Structure formats: structure tokens, C-alpha cells
Short mmCIF file of C-alpha atoms and ligand atoms in Angstrom, two decimals:
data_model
loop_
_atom_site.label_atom_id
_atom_site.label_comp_id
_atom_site.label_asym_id
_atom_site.label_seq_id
_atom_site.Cartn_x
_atom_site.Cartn_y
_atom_site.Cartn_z
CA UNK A 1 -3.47 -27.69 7.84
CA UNK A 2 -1.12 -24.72 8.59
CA UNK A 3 -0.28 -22.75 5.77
CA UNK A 4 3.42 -22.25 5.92
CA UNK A 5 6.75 -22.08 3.63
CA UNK A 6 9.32 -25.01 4.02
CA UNK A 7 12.87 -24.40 4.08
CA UNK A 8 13.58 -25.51 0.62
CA UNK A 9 11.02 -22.48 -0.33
CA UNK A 10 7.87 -25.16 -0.93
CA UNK A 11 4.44 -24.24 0.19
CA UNK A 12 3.14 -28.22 0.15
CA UNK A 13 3.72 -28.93 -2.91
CA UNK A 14 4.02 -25.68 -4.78
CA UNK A 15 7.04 -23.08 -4.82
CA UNK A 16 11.25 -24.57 -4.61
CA UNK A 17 13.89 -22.96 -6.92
CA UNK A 18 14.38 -23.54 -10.64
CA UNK A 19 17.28 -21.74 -11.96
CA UNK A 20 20.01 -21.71 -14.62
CA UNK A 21 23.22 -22.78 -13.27
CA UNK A 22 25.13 -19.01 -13.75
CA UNK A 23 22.56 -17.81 -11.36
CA UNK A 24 22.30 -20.69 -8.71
CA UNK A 25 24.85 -17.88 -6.26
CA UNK A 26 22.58 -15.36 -6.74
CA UNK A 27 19.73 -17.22 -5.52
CA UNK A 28 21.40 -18.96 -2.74
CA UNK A 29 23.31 -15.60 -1.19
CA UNK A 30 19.82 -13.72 -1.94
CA UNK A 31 18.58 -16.79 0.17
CA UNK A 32 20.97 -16.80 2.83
CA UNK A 33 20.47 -13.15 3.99
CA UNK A 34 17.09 -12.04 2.91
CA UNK A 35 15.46 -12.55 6.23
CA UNK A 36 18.08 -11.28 7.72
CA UNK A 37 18.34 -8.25 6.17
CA UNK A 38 14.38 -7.21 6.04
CA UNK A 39 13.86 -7.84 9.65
CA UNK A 40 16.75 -5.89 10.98
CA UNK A 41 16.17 -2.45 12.66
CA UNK A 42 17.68 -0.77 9.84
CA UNK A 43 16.42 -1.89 7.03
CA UNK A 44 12.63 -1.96 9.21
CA UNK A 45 13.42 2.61 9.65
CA UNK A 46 14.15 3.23 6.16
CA UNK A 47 11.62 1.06 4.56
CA UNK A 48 8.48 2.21 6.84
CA UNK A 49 9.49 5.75 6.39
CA UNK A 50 9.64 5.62 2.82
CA UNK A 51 6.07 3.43 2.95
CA UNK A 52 4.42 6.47 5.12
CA UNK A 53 6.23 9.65 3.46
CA UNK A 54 7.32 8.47 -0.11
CA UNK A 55 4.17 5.90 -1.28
CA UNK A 56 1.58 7.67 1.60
CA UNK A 57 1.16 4.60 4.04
CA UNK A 58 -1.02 3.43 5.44
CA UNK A 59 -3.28 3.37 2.85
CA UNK A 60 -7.41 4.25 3.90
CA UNK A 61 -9.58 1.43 4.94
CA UNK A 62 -12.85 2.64 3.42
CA UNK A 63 -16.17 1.22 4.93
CA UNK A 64 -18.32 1.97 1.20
CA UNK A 65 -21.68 2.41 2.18
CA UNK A 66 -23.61 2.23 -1.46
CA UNK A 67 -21.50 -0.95 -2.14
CA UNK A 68 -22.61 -2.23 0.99
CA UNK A 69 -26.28 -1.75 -0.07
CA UNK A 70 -25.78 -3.17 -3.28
CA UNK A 71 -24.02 -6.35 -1.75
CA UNK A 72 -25.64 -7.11 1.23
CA UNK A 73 -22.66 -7.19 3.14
CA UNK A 74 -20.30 -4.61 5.45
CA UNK A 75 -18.02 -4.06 2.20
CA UNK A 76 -14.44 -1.97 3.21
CA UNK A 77 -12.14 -1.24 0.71
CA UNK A 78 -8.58 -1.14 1.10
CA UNK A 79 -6.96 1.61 -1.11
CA UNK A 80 -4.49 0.43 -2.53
CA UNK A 81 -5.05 3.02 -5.65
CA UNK A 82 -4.00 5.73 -3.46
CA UNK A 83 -0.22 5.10 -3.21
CA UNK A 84 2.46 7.08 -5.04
CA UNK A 85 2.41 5.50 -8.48
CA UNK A 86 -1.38 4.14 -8.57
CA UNK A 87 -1.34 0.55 -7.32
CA UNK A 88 -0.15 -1.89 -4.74
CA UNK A 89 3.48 -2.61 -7.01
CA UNK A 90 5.37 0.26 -5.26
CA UNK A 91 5.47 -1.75 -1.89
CA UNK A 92 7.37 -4.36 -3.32
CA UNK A 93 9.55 -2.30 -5.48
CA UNK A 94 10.73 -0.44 -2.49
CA UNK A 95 11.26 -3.37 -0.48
CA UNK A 96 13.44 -4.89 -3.18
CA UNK A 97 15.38 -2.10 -4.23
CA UNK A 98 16.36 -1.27 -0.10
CA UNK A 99 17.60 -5.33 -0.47
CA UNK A 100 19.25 -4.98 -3.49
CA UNK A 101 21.19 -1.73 -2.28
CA UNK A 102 22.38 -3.83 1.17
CA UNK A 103 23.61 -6.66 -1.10
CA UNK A 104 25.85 -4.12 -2.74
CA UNK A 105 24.06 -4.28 -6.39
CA UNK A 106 24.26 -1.33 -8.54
CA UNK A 107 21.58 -2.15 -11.81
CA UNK A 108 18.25 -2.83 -11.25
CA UNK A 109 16.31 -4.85 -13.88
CA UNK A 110 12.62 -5.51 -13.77
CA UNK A 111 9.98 -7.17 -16.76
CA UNK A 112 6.73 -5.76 -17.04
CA UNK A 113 3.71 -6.42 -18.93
CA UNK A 114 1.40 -3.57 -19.22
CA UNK A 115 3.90 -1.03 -17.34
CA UNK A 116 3.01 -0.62 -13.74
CA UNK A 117 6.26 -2.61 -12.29
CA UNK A 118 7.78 -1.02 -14.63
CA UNK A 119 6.86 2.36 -13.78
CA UNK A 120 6.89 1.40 -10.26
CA UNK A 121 10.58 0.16 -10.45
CA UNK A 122 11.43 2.68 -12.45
CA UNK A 123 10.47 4.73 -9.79
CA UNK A 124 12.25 3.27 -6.95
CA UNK A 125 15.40 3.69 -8.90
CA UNK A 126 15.36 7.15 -9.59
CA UNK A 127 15.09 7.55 -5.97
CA UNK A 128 17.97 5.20 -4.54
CA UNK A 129 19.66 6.78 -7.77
CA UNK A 130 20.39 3.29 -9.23
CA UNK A 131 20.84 2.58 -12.92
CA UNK A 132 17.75 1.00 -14.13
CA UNK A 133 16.69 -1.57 -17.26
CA UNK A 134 13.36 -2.34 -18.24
CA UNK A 135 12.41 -5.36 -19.94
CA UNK A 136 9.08 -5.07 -21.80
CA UNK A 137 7.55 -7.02 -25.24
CA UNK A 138 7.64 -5.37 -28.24
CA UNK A 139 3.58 -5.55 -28.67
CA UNK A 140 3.13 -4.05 -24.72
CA UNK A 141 5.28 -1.58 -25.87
CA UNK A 142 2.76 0.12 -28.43
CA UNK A 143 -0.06 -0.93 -26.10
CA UNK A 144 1.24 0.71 -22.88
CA UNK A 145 2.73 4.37 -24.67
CA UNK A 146 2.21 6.39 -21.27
CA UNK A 147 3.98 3.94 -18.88
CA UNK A 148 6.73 3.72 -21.48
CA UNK A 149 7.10 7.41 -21.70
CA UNK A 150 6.94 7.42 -17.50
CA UNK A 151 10.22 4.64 -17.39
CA UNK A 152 11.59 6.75 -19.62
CA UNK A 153 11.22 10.14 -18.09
CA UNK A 154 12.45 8.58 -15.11
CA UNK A 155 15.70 7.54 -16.28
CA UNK A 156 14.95 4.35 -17.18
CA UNK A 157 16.06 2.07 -20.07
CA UNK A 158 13.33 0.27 -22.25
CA UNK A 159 14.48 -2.61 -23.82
CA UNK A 160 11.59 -4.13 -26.54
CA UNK A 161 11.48 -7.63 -26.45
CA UNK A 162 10.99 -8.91 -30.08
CA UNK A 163 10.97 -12.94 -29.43
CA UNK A 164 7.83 -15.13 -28.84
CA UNK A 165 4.71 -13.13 -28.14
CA UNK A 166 6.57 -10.17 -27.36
CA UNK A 167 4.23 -9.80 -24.12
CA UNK A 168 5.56 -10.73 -20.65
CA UNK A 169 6.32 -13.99 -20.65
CA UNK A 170 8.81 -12.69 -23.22
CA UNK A 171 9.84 -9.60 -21.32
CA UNK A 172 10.53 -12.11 -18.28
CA UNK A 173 12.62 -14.39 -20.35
CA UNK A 174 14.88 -11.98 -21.67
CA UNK A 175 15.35 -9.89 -18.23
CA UNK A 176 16.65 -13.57 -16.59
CA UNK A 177 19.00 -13.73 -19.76
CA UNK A 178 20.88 -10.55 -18.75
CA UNK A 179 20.80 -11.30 -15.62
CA UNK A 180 22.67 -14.40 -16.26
CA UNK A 181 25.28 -12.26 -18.55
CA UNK A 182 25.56 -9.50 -15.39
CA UNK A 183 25.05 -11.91 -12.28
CA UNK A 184 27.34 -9.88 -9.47
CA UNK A 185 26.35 -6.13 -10.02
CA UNK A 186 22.32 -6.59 -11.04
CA UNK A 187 19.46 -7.32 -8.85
CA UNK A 188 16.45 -8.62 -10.58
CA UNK A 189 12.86 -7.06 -9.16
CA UNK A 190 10.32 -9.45 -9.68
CA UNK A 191 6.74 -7.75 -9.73
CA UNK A 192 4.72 -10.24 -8.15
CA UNK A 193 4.67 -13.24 -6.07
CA UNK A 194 6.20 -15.18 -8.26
CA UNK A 195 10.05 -17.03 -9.92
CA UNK A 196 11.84 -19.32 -7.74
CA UNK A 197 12.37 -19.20 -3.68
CA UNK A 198 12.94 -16.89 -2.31
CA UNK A 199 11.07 -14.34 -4.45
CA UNK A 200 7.27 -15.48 -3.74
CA UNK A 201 7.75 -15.38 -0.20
CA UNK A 202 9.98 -12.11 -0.11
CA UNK A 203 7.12 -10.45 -2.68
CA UNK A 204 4.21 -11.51 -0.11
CA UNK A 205 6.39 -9.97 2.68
CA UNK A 206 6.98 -6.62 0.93
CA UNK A 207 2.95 -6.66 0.51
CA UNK A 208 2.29 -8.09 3.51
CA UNK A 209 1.60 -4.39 5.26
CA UNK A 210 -1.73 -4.61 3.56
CA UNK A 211 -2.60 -6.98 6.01
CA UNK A 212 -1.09 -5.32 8.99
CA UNK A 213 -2.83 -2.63 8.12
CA UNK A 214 -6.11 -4.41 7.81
CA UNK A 215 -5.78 -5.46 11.38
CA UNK A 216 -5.21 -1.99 13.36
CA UNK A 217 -7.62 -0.46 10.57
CA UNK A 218 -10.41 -3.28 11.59
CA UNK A 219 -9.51 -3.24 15.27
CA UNK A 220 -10.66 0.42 15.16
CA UNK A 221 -13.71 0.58 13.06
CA UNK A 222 -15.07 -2.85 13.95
CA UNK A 223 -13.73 -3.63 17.13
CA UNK A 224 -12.24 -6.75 15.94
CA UNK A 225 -9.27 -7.17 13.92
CA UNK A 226 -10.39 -10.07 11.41
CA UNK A 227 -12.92 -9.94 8.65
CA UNK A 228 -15.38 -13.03 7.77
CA UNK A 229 -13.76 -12.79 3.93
CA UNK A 230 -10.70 -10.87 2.56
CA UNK A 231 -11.53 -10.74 -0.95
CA UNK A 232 -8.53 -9.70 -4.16
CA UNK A 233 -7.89 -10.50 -7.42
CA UNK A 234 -4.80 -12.30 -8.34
CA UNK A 235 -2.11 -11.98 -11.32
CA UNK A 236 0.46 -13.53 -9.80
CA UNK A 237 -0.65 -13.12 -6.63
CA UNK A 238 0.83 -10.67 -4.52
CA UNK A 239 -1.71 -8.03 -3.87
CA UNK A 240 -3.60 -10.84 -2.65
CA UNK A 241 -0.55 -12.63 -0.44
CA UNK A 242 -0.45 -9.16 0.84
CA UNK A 243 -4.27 -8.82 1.53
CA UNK A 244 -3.98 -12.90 3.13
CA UNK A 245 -0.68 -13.01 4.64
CA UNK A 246 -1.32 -12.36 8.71
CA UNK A 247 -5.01 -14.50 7.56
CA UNK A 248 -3.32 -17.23 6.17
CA UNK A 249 -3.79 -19.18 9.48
CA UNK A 250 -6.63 -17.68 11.05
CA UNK A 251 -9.75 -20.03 10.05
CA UNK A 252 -12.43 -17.33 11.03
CA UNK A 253 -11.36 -15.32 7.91
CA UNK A 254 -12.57 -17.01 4.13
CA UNK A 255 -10.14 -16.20 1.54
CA UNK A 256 -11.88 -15.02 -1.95
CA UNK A 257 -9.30 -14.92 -5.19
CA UNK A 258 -10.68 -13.56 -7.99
CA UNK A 259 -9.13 -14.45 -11.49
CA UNK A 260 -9.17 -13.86 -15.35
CA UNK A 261 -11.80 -15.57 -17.00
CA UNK A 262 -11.14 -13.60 -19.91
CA UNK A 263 -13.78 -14.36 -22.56
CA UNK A 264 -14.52 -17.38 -20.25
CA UNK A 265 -12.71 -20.80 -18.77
CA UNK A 266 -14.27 -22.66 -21.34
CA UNK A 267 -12.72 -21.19 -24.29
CA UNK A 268 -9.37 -20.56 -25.11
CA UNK A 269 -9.53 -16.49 -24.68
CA UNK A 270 -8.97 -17.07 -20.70
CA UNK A 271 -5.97 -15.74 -18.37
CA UNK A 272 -8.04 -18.56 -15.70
CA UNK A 273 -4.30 -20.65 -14.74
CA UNK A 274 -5.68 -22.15 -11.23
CA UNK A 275 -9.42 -23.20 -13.07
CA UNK A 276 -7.41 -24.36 -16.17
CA UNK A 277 -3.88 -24.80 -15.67
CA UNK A 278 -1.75 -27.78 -14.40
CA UNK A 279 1.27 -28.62 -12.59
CA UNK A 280 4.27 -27.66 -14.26
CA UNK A 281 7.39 -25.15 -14.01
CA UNK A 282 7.39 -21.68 -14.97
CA UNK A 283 9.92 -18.87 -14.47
CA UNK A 284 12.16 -20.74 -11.65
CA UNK A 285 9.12 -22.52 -9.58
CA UNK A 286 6.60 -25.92 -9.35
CA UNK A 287 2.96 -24.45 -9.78
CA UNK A 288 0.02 -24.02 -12.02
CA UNK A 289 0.92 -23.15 -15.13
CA UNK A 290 -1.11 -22.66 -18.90
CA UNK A 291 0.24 -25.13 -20.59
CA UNK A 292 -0.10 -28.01 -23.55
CA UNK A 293 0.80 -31.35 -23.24
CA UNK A 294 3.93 -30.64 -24.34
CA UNK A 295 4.59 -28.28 -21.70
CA UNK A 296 4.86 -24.93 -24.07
CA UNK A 297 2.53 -22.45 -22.29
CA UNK A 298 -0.88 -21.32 -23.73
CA UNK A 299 -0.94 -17.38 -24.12
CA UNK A 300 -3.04 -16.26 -22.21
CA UNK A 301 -5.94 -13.69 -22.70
CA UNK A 302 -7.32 -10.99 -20.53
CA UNK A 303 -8.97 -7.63 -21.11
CA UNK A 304 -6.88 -6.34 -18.12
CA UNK A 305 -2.80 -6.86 -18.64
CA UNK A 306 -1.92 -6.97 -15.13
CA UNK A 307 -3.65 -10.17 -14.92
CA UNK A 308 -2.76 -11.67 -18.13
CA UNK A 309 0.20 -14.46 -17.00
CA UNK A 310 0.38 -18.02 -17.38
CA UNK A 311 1.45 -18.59 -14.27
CA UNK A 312 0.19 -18.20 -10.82
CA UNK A 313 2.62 -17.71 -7.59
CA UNK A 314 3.27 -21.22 -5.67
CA UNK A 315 1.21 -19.80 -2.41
CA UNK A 316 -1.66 -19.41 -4.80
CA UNK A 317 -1.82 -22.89 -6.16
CA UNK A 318 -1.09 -24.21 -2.49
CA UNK A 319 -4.08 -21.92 -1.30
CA UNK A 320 -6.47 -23.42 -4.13
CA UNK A 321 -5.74 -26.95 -3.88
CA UNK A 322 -5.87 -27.51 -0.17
CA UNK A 323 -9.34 -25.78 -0.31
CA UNK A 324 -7.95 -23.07 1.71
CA UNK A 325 -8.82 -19.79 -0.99
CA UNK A 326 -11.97 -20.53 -2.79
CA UNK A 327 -10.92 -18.99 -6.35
CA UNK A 328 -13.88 -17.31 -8.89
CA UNK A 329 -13.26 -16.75 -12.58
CA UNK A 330 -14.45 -13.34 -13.31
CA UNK A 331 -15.26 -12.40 -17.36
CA UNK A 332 -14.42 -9.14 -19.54
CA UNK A 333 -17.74 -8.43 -18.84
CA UNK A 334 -18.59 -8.77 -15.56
CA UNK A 335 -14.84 -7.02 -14.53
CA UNK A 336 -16.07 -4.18 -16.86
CA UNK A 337 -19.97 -3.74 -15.48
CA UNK A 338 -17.98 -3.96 -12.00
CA UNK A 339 -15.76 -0.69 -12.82
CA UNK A 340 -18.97 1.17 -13.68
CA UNK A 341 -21.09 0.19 -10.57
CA UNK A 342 -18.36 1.22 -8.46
CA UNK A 343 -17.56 4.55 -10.36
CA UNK A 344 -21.53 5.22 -10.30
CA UNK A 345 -22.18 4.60 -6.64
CA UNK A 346 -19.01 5.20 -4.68
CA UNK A 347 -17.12 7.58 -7.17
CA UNK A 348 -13.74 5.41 -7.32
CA UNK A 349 -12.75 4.15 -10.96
CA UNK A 350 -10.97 0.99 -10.16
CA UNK A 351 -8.21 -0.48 -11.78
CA UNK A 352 -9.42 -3.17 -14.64
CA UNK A 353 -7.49 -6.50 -12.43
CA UNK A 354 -9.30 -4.72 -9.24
CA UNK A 355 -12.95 -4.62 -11.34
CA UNK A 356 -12.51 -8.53 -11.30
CA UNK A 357 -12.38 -8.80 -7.44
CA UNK A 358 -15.41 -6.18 -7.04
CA UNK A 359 -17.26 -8.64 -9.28
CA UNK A 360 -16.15 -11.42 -7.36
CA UNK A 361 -18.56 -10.01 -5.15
CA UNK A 362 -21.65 -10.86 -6.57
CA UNK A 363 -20.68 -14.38 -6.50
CA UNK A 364 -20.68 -14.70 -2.99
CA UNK A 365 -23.86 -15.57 -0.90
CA UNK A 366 -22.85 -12.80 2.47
CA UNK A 367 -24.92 -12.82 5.53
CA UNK A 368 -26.01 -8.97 6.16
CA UNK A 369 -23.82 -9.09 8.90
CA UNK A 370 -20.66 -10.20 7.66
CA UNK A 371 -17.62 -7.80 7.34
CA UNK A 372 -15.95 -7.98 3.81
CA UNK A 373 -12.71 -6.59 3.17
CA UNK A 374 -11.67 -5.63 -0.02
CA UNK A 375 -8.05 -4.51 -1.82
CA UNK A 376 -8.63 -1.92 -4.40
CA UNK A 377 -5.18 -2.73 -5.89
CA UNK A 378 -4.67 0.11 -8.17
CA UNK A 379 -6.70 3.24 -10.11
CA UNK A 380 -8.48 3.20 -13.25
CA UNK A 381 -6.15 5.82 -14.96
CA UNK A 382 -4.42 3.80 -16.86
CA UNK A 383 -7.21 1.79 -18.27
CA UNK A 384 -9.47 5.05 -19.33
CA UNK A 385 -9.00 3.69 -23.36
CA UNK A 386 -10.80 0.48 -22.53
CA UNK A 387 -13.25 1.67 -20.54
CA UNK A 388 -14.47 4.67 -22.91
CA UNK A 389 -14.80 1.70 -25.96
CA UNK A 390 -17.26 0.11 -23.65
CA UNK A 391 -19.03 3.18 -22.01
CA UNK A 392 -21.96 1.76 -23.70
CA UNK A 393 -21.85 -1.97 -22.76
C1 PLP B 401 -0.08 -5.88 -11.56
C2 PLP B 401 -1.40 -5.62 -10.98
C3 PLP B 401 -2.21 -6.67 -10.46
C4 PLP B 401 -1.83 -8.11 -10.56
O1 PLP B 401 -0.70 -8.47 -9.87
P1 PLP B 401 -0.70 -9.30 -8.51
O2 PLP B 401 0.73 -9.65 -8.33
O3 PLP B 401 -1.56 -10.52 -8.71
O4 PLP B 401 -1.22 -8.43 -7.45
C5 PLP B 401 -3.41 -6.34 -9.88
N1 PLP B 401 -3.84 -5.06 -9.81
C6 PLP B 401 -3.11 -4.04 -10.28
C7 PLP B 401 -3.65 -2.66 -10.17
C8 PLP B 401 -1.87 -4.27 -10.88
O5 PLP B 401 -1.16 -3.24 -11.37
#
């Protein structure tokens, strides 16, 4: 079965657009000319120059010998932790902020979680010199001091969300709230491949030179330009639409997710929404969702906050039912004993949500032969506090 989006924005049954009624315009002009925009010649020129000289595109496919070894498997990593800002989010905020400019908006808001959209939309905004608000909760606030101080030194405005958990479900909430009081000069940059159509598909777009990238960078090293697995973690998903998205339809290739198990799927410390969640609605779109039977959403847990959401982009949920992705929960643990083997043995200190596709790894029986491809999507900087608490684990 192809993988493919439907006009109404559906991938099978997953995806379509679930919006107040103040913001049904914005969603059907951002519709309308979204395609049209990103694949014209203009927008094409500014936004590959700013990938290459800006962000430092295209980012190293890196054939990691040790890891290989240690695998049993021809294990590449795609850097993703290189780019300007530290992880894969930048791609996406440029992309959006080019759109939002072309559509005439003038304020950029953005949610984040444990900072890196923020910082990364932050970012983009000091350098299209647009006027910027940050959503964030009140508790990721205190947790995430650096990236706050980073929005801020950039120009941005923080605003501290104070209702429900004050994490990001919270931060999301509020940022669709002003955008409903400020609907015709504010463009909303979503930070994954997630909300309703068009935003998962315009996300996995934005990320989707990962994969384009993959293919030249394959074509010269291998001499073929598919892998036998493409292996990422997944928050909301877009690192890994990006890593899947010229795959999608190419059988040859198997498509690994890796996901929060937290303190495991079987207890209620998990961030695990394809293993445990059901269908339901979340922030504009039909997917998988953490959720009671009364439809309020379970908070989820994860040691790493990039992949701590109860939601999980519409491609994602399409991917995992229809057998298509095979999807691992990874643990704390085994994300944190992954960081450390790849530190040791290749000298790269991975990003936390990374760690859980490296462990993903070892869950997969590989044939000597087989090419893996990995996305390293960001650097362990900003997770240095958790890891020196368990140096000794
Ligand atoms: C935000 C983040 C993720 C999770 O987001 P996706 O949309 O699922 O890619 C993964 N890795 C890093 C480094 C992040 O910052």
C-alpha cells in the first residue's frame, strides 16, 4: 500500500484538520498556497542557501566504524548534531519562517518543551528580523535555564505558561490561544510533524533534505542510494519523516522508529503514545494520542524532553498501523547506556531523544552485510546535567 497524503490532509486514516473556528482562514489560505510557495524557484534559492551557509548543509554522512563492530552491521550516521543550533529543528524553522514572511506575517510564535524549537525559532527570527513570542510551561521554564536565556538573548519573548502541567502540552495550548486573538499578522511554527493539515506534511517537507541527502551521500559511499533500514527516534516525528520521506515508498528500505519507553510501557512513567496510546484528537489532528477513557491525555514521562508528548504526528500512526515502520520502545536506561557507548567508542555525545534510536539498535537482528542508516538528531550539550547524575549507572 502506497504511503501517501490525501487531499483533505489524511494519511489513511490518520492526519485531517481540527481547528477553532477564528482560525479555520488561516489554515485554509496556509493550505491553499503552501505548495505553491515552497516549490517555487524563489523560495527553493533562498531556503537552500540559508540550509548550506546559515545551518551548514548538507550535514556529514558518517560510516562509524567501532559502532559498526559493536552492531554487526554497516552503521552511518547522519549528523544532524552538526547544524547551527545543535539539532535537526533549524530545518523546519527556516522553512517556516521563509513561508510565513511570503504570506505577509510579521510575529512569529512557536511552543516548546525543553527549548530547542524554541531556540531554534528564536533563531530564525532574529535573522528574518521578525518579532518573536515564545510559548513555554512554567515548570520547563526552571528546567531548561540555558535555552531560556538563548530566546532571550536573541530577542525573543518568553511567555511562562502557568495552566495544567505547565509542560508542552500547556505551552501548545496557550500559543493556539493567541493565535486565535492575533489571526492576520502571526504565523504559528509548529516544531514537529505534528497539529492539523497542512503542518505534518509541510514539517516532513522542511526535514525532508535529510533524506535527499541520504541518497547522493549513499550513492557515493555505497554505490547505491538506499539503505536496508533507516533507523530515528520519534517525538512527534519529524526528524524521522525527514530521515523516511523519499523511503516512504521504496520497499527495499525497513523503517525503524524508536520511542519513549520512559520507565517502561508497562507502567505509567512512559512517553510510549504508538505502544500505548489510542485513536483520538490532539492539537488540530486524528492520531494516537495518551489518553483516558475520557479522552483527557495522560502526561507523559520521559528522561529526554524532546520526546516527552502525548501525541505522535498522523504519518507516524499511519506508518505503525499499516505495518509499514516497525516501532521499539526504548527505556531511561537503555537511551542512557546508549549515550555512553557512543561517546566511548566513536567520540560523539548524542542528544538524549537520539540515545533512544542508537539503542534501538541492539534490538534489531542485522545481517553483517546490511547498510544501516542512522539520524543523530541533535548534540548532547544540552543534556550534560542528566548525564553527569548517571556517569555511574
Ligand atoms: C525535538 C527533538 C526530537 C524530537 O522531535 P521529532 O519531531 O520527533 O524529531 C528529537 N531529537 C532532538 C535532538 C530534538 O531536539
Amino acid at each position: 500500500m502506497k504511503v501517501e497524503l490525501d487531499a483533505n490532509g489524511y494519511y489513511g486514516r490518520f492526519g485531517g484538520s481540527f481547528v477553532p473556528e477564528i482560525l479555520h482562514r488561516n489554515f485554509e489560505e496556509l493550505s491553499k498556497c503552501y505548495l505553491e510557495i515552497i516549490n517555487s524557484e524563489d523560495f527553493k534559492e533562498e531556503f537552500d542557501m540559508l540550509l548550506r551557509d546559515y545551518v551548514g548543509r548538507p550535514s556529514p554522512l558518517y560510516l562509524a566504524k567501532r559502532l559498526s563492530a559493536e552492531i554487526g552491521a554497516k552503521v552511518y550516521l547522519k549528523r544532524e548534531d552538526l547544524n547551527h543550533t545543535g539539532a535537526h529543528k533549524i530545518n523546519n524553522a527556516i522553512g517556516q519562517i521563509l513561508l510565513a514572511k511570503r504570506m505577509g506575517k510579521t510575529r512569529i510564535l512557536a511552543e516548546t518543551g525543553a527549548g530547542q524549537h524554541g531556540v531554534a525559532t528564536a533563531t530564525a527570527a532574529a535573522l528574518m528580523n521578525m518579532q518573536c513570542v515564545v510559548y513555554m510551561g512554567e515548570t520547563d521554564v526552571e528546567r531548561q535555564f540555558l535555552n531560556v536565556q538563548k530566546m532571550k538573548m536573541l530577542g525573543a519573548t518568553v511567555v511562562p505558561v502557568t495552566s495544567g502541567n505547565k509542560t508542552l502540552k500547556d505551552a501548545t495550548n496557550e500559543a493556539f490561544r493567541d493565535w486565535c486573538n492575533h489571526p492576520e499578522d502571526t504565523f504559528y511554527i509548529i516544531g514537529s510533524a505534528v497539529g492539523a493539515h497542512p503542518y505534518p506534511d509541510m514539517v516532513a517537507r522542511f526535514q525532508s533534505v535529510i533524506s535527499e541527502e541520504i541518497k547522493k551521500q549513499l550513492m557515493e559511499q555505497e554505490g547505491r542510494d538506499y539503505p536496508d533500514y533507516l533507523v530515528a527516534c520519534v517525538g512527534g516525528g519529524s526528524n524521522a519523516a525527514g530521515t523516511f520521506y523519499h523511503y516512504l515508498n521504496d520497499e527495499r528500505v525497513k523503517l525503524i522508529e524508536a520511542e519513549a519507553g520512559g520507565l517502561g510501557v508497562d507502567t505509567d512513567k512512559t512517553a510510549a503514545t504508538i505502544y500505548c496510546g489510542t485513536e483520538g484528537i490532539l492539537h488540530g489532528s486524528r492520531s494516537l494520542v495518551m489518553q483516558d477513557e475520557d479522552g483527557q491525555i495522560i502526561e507523559p514521562y520521559s528522561i529526554s524532553a524532546g520526546l516527552d508528548y502525548p501525541g505522535i504526528g498522523p504519518l507516524h500512526a499511519h506508518l505503525a498501523k499499516t505495518g509499514r515502520a516497525e516501532v521499539l520502545p526504548i527505556n531511561d536506561d537503555e537511551a542512557l547506556k546508549a549515550a555512553f557507548e557512543l561517546t566511548k567508542i566513536e567520540g560523539i555525545i548524542p542528544a538524549l531523544e537520539s540515545s533512544h534510536a542508537l539503542a534501538a539498535l541492539h534490538k534489531v537482528k542485522f545481517k553483517p552485510e546490511d547498510v544501516v542508516v542512522l539520524t543523530v538528531s541533535g548534540r548532547g550539550d544540552k543534556d550534560m546535567p542528566t548525564y553527569i547524575k548517571n556517569f555511574n549507572v
